Short mmCIF file of C-alpha atoms and ligand atoms in Angstrom, two decimals:
data_model
loop_
_atom_site.label_atom_id
_atom_site.label_comp_id
_atom_site.label_asym_id
_atom_site.label_seq_id
_atom_site.Cartn_x
_atom_site.Cartn_y
_atom_site.Cartn_z
CA MET A 1 -24.75 18.38 16.42
CA ALA A 2 -22.17 19.25 13.76
CA SER A 3 -18.62 18.64 14.88
CA VAL A 4 -16.29 21.62 14.78
CA PRO A 5 -12.96 20.84 13.11
CA LEU A 6 -9.93 21.56 15.31
CA ARG A 7 -8.43 23.70 12.57
CA PRO A 8 -10.59 24.77 9.66
CA ARG A 9 -9.07 24.06 6.27
CA ARG A 10 -7.02 27.03 5.17
CA ARG A 11 -7.89 28.28 1.71
CA PRO A 12 -5.34 27.26 -0.92
CA ALA A 13 -3.62 30.64 -1.39
CA THR A 14 -3.15 30.91 2.38
CA LEU A 15 -1.87 27.40 2.94
CA LEU A 16 0.47 27.62 -0.04
CA THR A 17 2.02 30.63 1.70
CA HIS A 18 2.13 29.28 5.27
CA ALA A 19 2.11 25.47 5.29
CA GLY A 20 5.28 23.47 5.78
CA ARG A 21 6.80 25.93 8.24
CA PRO A 22 7.09 25.07 11.95
CA ALA A 23 4.77 27.36 13.92
CA GLY A 24 5.53 29.31 17.07
CA ARG A 25 9.30 29.21 16.78
CA THR A 26 12.02 31.50 15.50
CA VAL A 27 12.59 30.06 12.04
CA THR A 28 13.77 31.11 8.61
CA VAL A 29 10.91 31.70 6.15
CA ASN A 30 12.30 28.91 3.95
CA PRO A 31 13.77 25.64 5.21
CA PRO A 32 17.51 25.05 4.91
CA VAL A 33 18.71 22.94 2.00
CA ALA A 34 19.79 19.92 4.03
CA ARG A 35 22.38 18.22 1.84
CA THR A 36 23.23 15.02 3.62
CA SER A 37 23.60 11.29 3.53
CA THR A 38 24.93 10.63 7.03
CA VAL A 39 23.27 11.85 10.20
CA LEU A 40 25.44 11.71 13.35
CA PHE A 41 23.92 10.61 16.68
CA ASP A 42 25.25 11.61 20.08
CA SER A 43 24.80 8.14 21.59
CA VAL A 44 23.64 4.61 20.83
CA ALA A 45 20.56 5.31 22.95
CA THR A 46 19.61 8.23 20.67
CA LEU A 47 20.24 6.10 17.58
CA LEU A 48 17.99 3.31 18.89
CA GLN A 49 15.28 5.80 19.84
CA THR A 50 15.47 7.35 16.37
CA LEU A 51 15.21 3.94 14.69
CA ALA A 52 12.18 3.08 16.82
CA GLY A 53 10.54 6.38 15.90
CA HIS A 54 11.12 5.70 12.21
CA ALA A 55 9.69 2.18 12.52
CA ALA A 56 6.60 3.68 14.18
CA GLY A 57 6.00 5.95 11.15
CA GLU A 58 7.51 9.16 12.48
CA ARG A 59 9.90 11.24 10.39
CA PRO A 60 13.04 11.59 12.54
CA LEU A 61 16.29 12.72 10.94
CA LEU A 62 17.91 9.32 10.35
CA TYR A 63 19.61 9.05 6.96
CA GLY A 64 19.52 11.20 3.82
CA ARG A 65 17.44 8.76 1.78
CA LYS A 66 14.75 8.74 4.49
CA GLY A 67 14.11 12.48 4.22
CA THR A 68 15.35 15.79 5.56
CA ALA A 69 13.82 19.02 6.85
CA THR A 70 13.74 20.21 3.23
CA THR A 71 11.81 17.27 1.79
CA GLN A 72 9.51 17.17 4.82
CA ALA A 73 8.55 20.83 4.43
CA LEU A 74 7.56 20.12 0.81
CA GLU A 75 5.65 16.97 1.81
CA ASP A 76 3.73 18.89 4.46
CA VAL A 77 2.51 21.57 2.04
CA LEU A 78 1.42 18.93 -0.48
CA THR A 79 -0.37 16.85 2.16
CA GLU A 80 -2.36 19.85 3.34
CA LEU A 81 -3.08 21.04 -0.20
CA GLU A 82 -4.50 17.65 -1.25
CA GLY A 83 -6.19 16.95 2.10
CA GLY A 84 -4.24 13.70 2.46
CA TYR A 85 -2.75 11.72 5.32
CA ARG A 86 0.88 11.72 4.16
CA THR A 87 2.91 12.42 0.99
CA ARG A 88 5.83 10.51 -0.57
CA LEU A 89 8.23 12.22 -2.99
CA PHE A 90 9.80 10.59 -6.06
CA GLY A 91 12.43 11.51 -8.63
CA SER A 92 9.85 11.98 -11.43
CA GLY A 93 6.12 11.79 -12.03
CA LEU A 94 6.55 8.47 -13.79
CA ALA A 95 8.55 7.07 -10.86
CA ALA A 96 5.64 8.02 -8.55
CA ILE A 97 3.17 6.32 -10.90
CA ALA A 98 5.27 3.14 -11.19
CA ALA A 99 5.78 2.94 -7.41
CA THR A 100 2.02 3.34 -6.89
CA PHE A 101 1.26 0.47 -9.29
CA LEU A 102 3.92 -1.71 -7.61
CA ALA A 103 2.57 -0.83 -4.17
CA CYS A 104 -1.01 -1.75 -5.07
CA THR A 105 -0.56 -4.92 -7.16
CA ARG A 106 0.84 -8.44 -6.98
CA PRO A 107 1.13 -11.14 -9.66
CA GLY A 108 -2.36 -12.41 -10.53
CA ASP A 109 -4.09 -9.16 -9.61
CA HIS A 110 -6.44 -7.35 -11.95
CA VAL A 111 -6.02 -3.64 -12.65
CA LEU A 112 -8.30 -1.23 -14.51
CA VAL A 113 -6.79 1.80 -16.21
CA ILE A 114 -8.62 4.75 -17.77
CA ASP A 115 -8.15 4.82 -21.56
CA SER A 116 -7.21 8.53 -21.48
CA CYS A 117 -4.14 7.85 -19.31
CA TYR A 118 -0.72 9.42 -19.77
CA GLU A 119 0.89 7.27 -22.45
CA PRO A 120 3.89 5.93 -20.45
CA VAL A 121 1.35 4.36 -18.03
CA ARG A 122 0.21 2.18 -20.92
CA LYS A 123 3.84 1.14 -21.54
CA LEU A 124 4.40 0.40 -17.86
CA CYS A 125 1.35 -1.87 -17.93
CA ALA A 126 2.22 -3.60 -21.23
CA GLN A 127 5.95 -3.98 -20.82
CA TYR A 128 6.44 -4.35 -17.05
CA LEU A 129 3.31 -5.29 -15.14
CA GLY A 130 1.83 -7.58 -17.81
CA PRO A 131 4.92 -9.81 -18.13
CA ARG A 132 4.92 -10.11 -14.31
CA GLY A 133 1.41 -11.48 -14.16
CA VAL A 134 -0.69 -8.36 -13.48
CA GLN A 135 -3.74 -8.33 -15.77
CA VAL A 136 -4.52 -4.87 -17.10
CA ALA A 137 -7.71 -3.77 -18.86
CA TYR A 138 -8.79 -0.30 -20.00
CA PHE A 139 -12.09 1.49 -19.37
CA GLN A 140 -13.73 4.46 -21.08
CA PRO A 141 -13.35 7.90 -19.43
CA ASP A 142 -17.18 8.23 -19.48
CA LEU A 143 -17.32 5.07 -17.27
CA SER A 144 -19.84 3.41 -19.65
CA ASP A 145 -17.99 0.05 -19.42
CA LEU A 146 -16.52 0.32 -15.91
CA ASP A 147 -19.06 -1.76 -14.05
CA ALA A 148 -18.81 -4.61 -16.57
CA LYS A 149 -15.02 -4.61 -16.32
CA LEU A 150 -14.72 -4.53 -12.52
CA HIS A 151 -13.84 -7.96 -11.07
CA ALA A 152 -14.01 -9.19 -7.51
CA ASP A 153 -10.19 -9.36 -7.60
CA THR A 154 -9.63 -5.91 -9.12
CA ARG A 155 -6.95 -4.42 -6.86
CA LEU A 156 -6.40 -1.01 -8.39
CA VAL A 157 -8.42 1.39 -10.52
CA TRP A 158 -6.24 4.05 -12.15
CA ALA A 159 -7.91 7.24 -13.34
CA GLU A 160 -6.68 10.52 -14.75
CA CYS A 161 -8.86 13.61 -14.84
CA PRO A 162 -8.94 15.37 -17.19
CA GLY A 163 -7.23 12.78 -19.42
CA SER A 164 -3.98 13.31 -21.30
CA LEU A 165 -3.84 14.97 -24.75
CA ILE A 166 -7.53 15.95 -25.21
CA PHE A 167 -8.62 16.34 -21.56
CA GLU A 168 -11.72 14.14 -21.35
CA MET A 169 -13.41 14.54 -17.99
CA CYS A 170 -14.24 11.61 -15.73
CA ASP A 171 -16.89 11.57 -12.99
CA LEU A 172 -14.64 10.56 -10.09
CA PRO A 173 -17.32 10.40 -7.37
CA ALA A 174 -19.35 8.07 -9.63
CA LEU A 175 -16.25 5.96 -10.31
CA VAL A 176 -15.54 5.67 -6.59
CA ARG A 177 -19.16 4.64 -5.90
CA GLN A 178 -18.99 1.87 -8.50
CA VAL A 179 -15.63 0.58 -7.26
CA ARG A 180 -16.69 0.57 -3.58
CA ALA A 181 -19.88 -1.31 -4.45
CA ARG A 182 -17.89 -4.11 -6.07
CA GLY A 183 -14.97 -4.73 -3.71
CA ASP A 184 -11.98 -3.19 -2.01
CA ALA A 185 -9.85 -1.99 -4.94
CA LEU A 186 -7.77 1.12 -4.30
CA VAL A 187 -8.59 4.14 -6.46
CA ALA A 188 -5.61 6.21 -7.63
CA VAL A 189 -5.81 9.35 -9.75
CA ASP A 190 -3.15 11.07 -11.84
CA ASN A 191 -3.73 14.62 -10.61
CA THR A 192 -1.03 16.38 -12.61
CA TRP A 193 -3.58 18.59 -14.46
CA GLY A 194 -5.02 19.95 -11.20
CA SER A 195 -1.78 19.62 -9.21
CA GLY A 196 -3.66 19.57 -5.89
CA LEU A 197 -4.83 23.15 -6.32
CA LEU A 198 -7.60 22.81 -8.92
CA TYR A 199 -8.67 19.24 -8.10
CA ARG A 200 -8.59 17.24 -4.87
CA PRO A 201 -9.21 13.56 -5.67
CA LEU A 202 -8.99 12.42 -2.03
CA ALA A 203 -11.86 14.72 -1.11
CA LEU A 204 -13.85 13.06 -3.91
CA GLY A 205 -13.22 9.58 -2.49
CA ALA A 206 -9.96 8.42 -4.10
CA ASP A 207 -7.23 6.75 -2.03
CA LEU A 208 -4.20 8.17 -3.82
CA SER A 209 -3.46 11.36 -5.76
CA VAL A 210 -0.34 11.02 -7.89
CA VAL A 211 1.19 14.15 -9.43
CA ALA A 212 4.05 14.91 -11.80
CA GLY A 213 5.48 17.74 -9.69
CA THR A 214 7.69 18.43 -12.70
CA LYS A 215 4.74 20.33 -14.20
CA TYR A 216 2.88 23.00 -12.18
CA VAL A 217 4.25 22.31 -8.70
CA VAL A 218 7.81 23.07 -9.76
CA GLY A 219 6.44 25.50 -12.34
CA HIS A 220 9.74 26.68 -13.80
CA SER A 221 10.87 23.75 -16.00
CA ASP A 222 14.01 23.20 -13.94
CA VAL A 223 13.35 20.08 -11.81
CA MET A 224 11.98 16.54 -12.30
CA LEU A 225 9.76 15.52 -9.38
CA GLY A 226 6.94 13.12 -8.58
CA LEU A 227 4.67 12.82 -5.58
CA ALA A 228 1.95 10.58 -4.25
CA VAL A 229 -0.48 11.81 -1.59
CA ALA A 230 -2.25 8.96 0.21
CA ASN A 231 -5.17 8.66 2.58
CA GLU A 232 -4.71 6.66 5.77
CA ARG A 233 -5.82 3.44 4.08
CA ALA A 234 -3.31 3.60 1.21
CA TRP A 235 -0.40 5.14 3.07
CA PRO A 236 1.17 2.01 4.67
CA VAL A 237 1.54 0.09 1.42
CA LEU A 238 2.75 3.16 -0.50
CA ALA A 239 5.29 4.13 2.17
CA ALA A 240 6.62 0.58 2.54
CA THR A 241 7.00 0.09 -1.21
CA ALA A 242 8.72 3.45 -1.80
CA GLU A 243 11.13 2.69 1.03
CA LEU A 244 11.89 -0.83 -0.22
CA LEU A 245 12.56 0.51 -3.71
CA GLY A 246 14.90 3.19 -2.34
CA HIS A 247 13.18 6.26 -3.75
CA SER A 248 14.80 9.51 -2.70
CA VAL A 249 14.71 13.17 -3.81
CA SER A 250 17.62 15.59 -3.56
CA PRO A 251 17.22 18.51 -1.12
CA ASP A 252 18.07 20.97 -3.89
CA ASP A 253 15.21 19.67 -6.03
CA ALA A 254 12.83 19.63 -3.05
CA TYR A 255 13.80 23.22 -2.25
CA LEU A 256 13.13 24.39 -5.81
CA ALA A 257 9.79 22.56 -5.84
CA LEU A 258 8.78 24.20 -2.55
CA ARG A 259 9.79 27.57 -3.95
CA GLY A 260 7.68 26.94 -7.04
CA LEU A 261 4.74 25.74 -4.97
CA ARG A 262 4.56 29.03 -3.04
CA THR A 263 3.40 30.83 -6.22
CA LEU A 264 1.23 28.03 -7.65
CA ALA A 265 -2.08 29.83 -7.08
CA VAL A 266 -1.11 33.05 -8.87
CA ARG A 267 0.57 31.24 -11.76
CA MET A 268 -2.35 28.90 -12.24
CA ARG A 269 -4.95 31.68 -12.18
CA ARG A 270 -3.08 33.75 -14.76
CA GLN A 271 -2.30 30.78 -17.03
CA GLY A 272 -5.87 29.50 -16.80
CA GLU A 273 -7.26 32.93 -17.80
CA SER A 274 -4.82 33.30 -20.70
CA ALA A 275 -5.54 29.76 -21.91
CA LEU A 276 -9.24 30.57 -22.05
CA THR A 277 -8.55 33.75 -24.07
CA VAL A 278 -6.41 31.73 -26.49
CA ALA A 279 -8.94 28.87 -26.64
CA ARG A 280 -11.86 31.23 -27.46
CA TRP A 281 -9.86 32.86 -30.24
CA LEU A 282 -8.85 29.49 -31.69
CA GLN A 283 -12.50 28.36 -31.75
CA GLN A 284 -13.20 31.13 -34.30
CA GLN A 285 -10.52 30.00 -36.76
CA PRO A 286 -11.75 28.11 -39.84
CA ALA A 287 -8.69 25.76 -39.97
CA ILE A 288 -9.49 24.49 -36.45
CA ALA A 289 -12.12 21.73 -36.15
CA ALA A 290 -12.13 21.49 -32.35
CA VAL A 291 -10.55 23.03 -29.26
CA PHE A 292 -10.24 20.70 -26.26
CA CYS A 293 -10.34 22.54 -22.95
CA PRO A 294 -12.86 21.68 -20.20
CA ALA A 295 -13.04 25.33 -19.12
CA LEU A 296 -14.80 26.18 -22.42
CA PRO A 297 -18.59 26.27 -21.89
CA ASP A 298 -19.24 24.06 -24.94
CA ASP A 299 -16.67 21.40 -24.00
CA PRO A 300 -18.43 18.05 -23.34
CA GLY A 301 -16.76 17.85 -19.91
CA HIS A 302 -17.59 21.42 -18.85
CA ALA A 303 -20.39 20.59 -16.39
CA LEU A 304 -18.27 18.00 -14.55
CA TRP A 305 -15.31 20.37 -14.57
CA GLN A 306 -17.45 23.12 -13.05
CA ARG A 307 -18.72 20.74 -10.38
CA ASP A 308 -15.39 19.19 -9.35
CA PHE A 309 -12.65 21.70 -10.21
CA SER A 310 -11.87 25.12 -8.74
CA GLY A 311 -10.21 26.54 -11.85
CA ALA A 312 -8.35 26.00 -15.10
CA ASN A 313 -4.71 25.59 -16.08
CA GLY A 314 -2.80 26.58 -19.21
CA LEU A 315 -3.44 23.43 -21.26
CA LEU A 316 -5.56 23.05 -24.38
CA SER A 317 -5.36 21.00 -27.55
CA ILE A 318 -6.45 21.91 -31.06
CA GLU A 319 -7.63 19.56 -33.75
CA PHE A 320 -7.19 20.83 -37.31
CA GLN A 321 -9.75 20.17 -40.03
CA PRO A 322 -9.08 16.75 -41.61
CA ARG A 323 -8.11 18.55 -44.86
CA VAL A 324 -5.09 20.03 -43.03
CA GLY A 325 -2.37 17.43 -43.50
CA ARG A 326 0.37 16.41 -41.13
CA ALA A 327 2.97 18.43 -43.08
CA GLN A 328 0.85 21.61 -42.78
CA MET A 329 0.40 21.00 -39.06
CA HIS A 330 4.18 20.66 -38.73
CA ALA A 331 4.60 23.94 -40.67
CA PHE A 332 2.22 25.61 -38.19
CA VAL A 333 4.25 24.40 -35.18
CA ASP A 334 7.55 25.36 -36.83
CA ALA A 335 6.19 28.87 -37.55
CA LEU A 336 5.35 29.57 -33.90
CA GLN A 337 7.78 31.97 -32.26
CA LEU A 338 6.56 32.31 -28.66
CA PHE A 339 5.38 28.70 -28.23
CA GLY A 340 8.48 26.52 -27.86
CA LEU A 341 8.49 23.00 -29.29
CA GLY A 342 9.10 20.59 -26.44
CA HIS A 343 7.80 18.03 -23.97
CA SER A 344 6.23 18.65 -20.58
CA TRP A 345 4.11 21.63 -19.50
CA GLY A 346 3.29 23.54 -16.32
CA GLY A 347 6.26 25.88 -16.53
CA TYR A 348 6.05 29.65 -17.01
CA GLU A 349 6.63 29.32 -20.76
CA SER A 350 4.30 28.51 -23.63
CA LEU A 351 4.80 25.23 -25.51
CA ALA A 352 3.37 23.42 -28.52
CA LEU A 353 3.66 19.71 -29.30
CA PRO A 354 2.16 17.57 -32.09
CA VAL A 355 0.40 14.60 -30.45
CA ASP A 356 -1.06 11.36 -31.77
CA VAL A 357 -4.36 10.82 -29.93
CA GLY A 358 -5.29 7.61 -31.79
CA ALA A 359 -2.00 5.91 -30.83
CA ALA A 360 -2.57 6.79 -27.18
CA ARG A 361 -5.93 5.01 -26.87
CA SER A 362 -6.68 1.27 -26.60
CA LEU A 363 -10.44 1.44 -27.02
CA GLY A 364 -10.47 3.30 -30.36
CA GLY A 365 -12.88 6.06 -31.39
CA TRP A 366 -10.41 8.50 -32.91
CA ALA A 367 -10.15 7.24 -36.54
CA GLY A 368 -10.45 9.74 -39.40
CA ARG A 369 -9.90 12.90 -37.43
CA GLY A 370 -7.54 15.79 -38.11
CA PRO A 371 -4.04 16.34 -36.73
CA VAL A 372 -3.79 17.51 -33.10
CA VAL A 373 -1.40 19.92 -31.41
CA ARG A 374 -1.27 20.30 -27.65
CA LEU A 375 -0.64 23.87 -26.46
CA HIS A 376 0.52 24.99 -23.06
CA VAL A 377 -0.13 28.66 -22.31
CA GLY A 378 2.52 30.27 -20.14
CA LEU A 379 2.84 33.60 -18.38
CA GLU A 380 3.37 35.67 -21.54
CA ASP A 381 0.81 38.34 -22.47
CA ALA A 382 -2.23 36.51 -23.91
CA GLN A 383 -2.60 38.99 -26.79
CA ASP A 384 0.99 38.33 -27.87
CA LEU A 385 0.26 34.60 -27.84
CA VAL A 386 -2.86 35.10 -29.97
CA ALA A 387 -0.82 37.18 -32.43
CA ASP A 388 1.79 34.40 -32.60
CA LEU A 389 -0.89 31.78 -33.30
CA GLU A 390 -2.43 34.05 -35.93
CA GLN A 391 0.80 34.46 -37.89
CA ALA A 392 1.56 30.71 -37.63
CA LEU A 393 -1.96 29.76 -38.79
CA SER A 394 -1.39 31.83 -41.92
CA ALA A 395 1.36 29.29 -42.72
CA VAL A 396 -1.30 26.54 -43.07
CA ALA A 397 -4.02 28.65 -44.70
C1 PLP B 401 4.33 14.57 -17.45
C2 PLP B 401 3.29 13.71 -16.88
C3 PLP B 401 3.64 12.61 -16.07
C4 PLP B 401 5.07 12.18 -15.85
O1 PLP B 401 5.83 13.09 -15.15
P1 PLP B 401 7.43 13.13 -15.30
O2 PLP B 401 7.84 13.98 -14.17
O3 PLP B 401 7.71 13.68 -16.67
O4 PLP B 401 7.92 11.71 -15.16
C5 PLP B 401 2.61 11.88 -15.52
N1 PLP B 401 1.32 12.17 -15.74
C6 PLP B 401 0.96 13.20 -16.53
C7 PLP B 401 -0.51 13.45 -16.76
C8 PLP B 401 1.91 13.98 -17.13
O5 PLP B 401 1.54 14.98 -17.94
#
């Protein structure tokens, strides 16, 4: 007989609107911004009881660094969105990534990292973990070499889907099957692209979903934030490590992130639709050799994206024909008027950034290709964005 869940999973748009708010009480719609370091207790008995609750994994109000009503409300929405056990907040996406690697590895351990990872992950591995005795190797996003590279002492497998810069898909359920067959390594996924809404790595078997909240969760380019959502297996080591390292997020930043999160579904839908309009138009342009966007039907990752994702975001990258030189590509970016030139993405504004795909890969395969620009499509009118791209392309024609 099928078991009936106590509370069916709320659909994303509904939970983004309602989660993180205490039910059945008279409450403000939004949590207060609890700016505090010190919490005052009415007696030693209450203090001791609070400390015991904290040690048992509860979230009592104890000290600013250990969380407030504001950060807990944000954590609760993210936990429900990702279908996790608990969520830990960090001061940036990279801080969440670094804490996850530190939580899951010790000197002598072996770690496998997807070759399409966000570039600072590669630096963290080469310049911090490597010198401290963690052995790091890279595997292909298509998993063709994963089985051969898995060791009995592999402690962590780090994936990112789709990958950074050109958005290669990865078959996460297949990755999880291979890892589980070979040992007890934890599987962690950089889920910034899907931001919990479009992709739910824990439901596909991963142990940790790590997100740069800076991007779509915050959504307005005004806060740095990281988060890691863990299943029950990964939570104790993640929570202990984050606490030992003293990670803490300001209530003002948590409040802004929660405010951004409430509109994630509508922003993402609109930006995903506009990005597809822009991507289809770019595919017709003779100066463009390739458009990377898994939502395009002819993208090599499209079938996996359709199977595992519930929608698209505003990201795409374009590769110019090899005859277009770097200087012409720079002239194109400089000529754009609606696409700002800057780092990050996931805000309401459109951005363009020249990227070096070859330099961001360890396993090669990019030699001899044309220059690449990553575009982020914001909430502007898609036809205005196409017109902007059209006038800037005439600068390289
Ligand atoms: C931006 C980004 C990060 C890092 O987030 P920050 O908040 O900038 O530290 C991590 N992973 C991916 C895929 C990103 O795009």
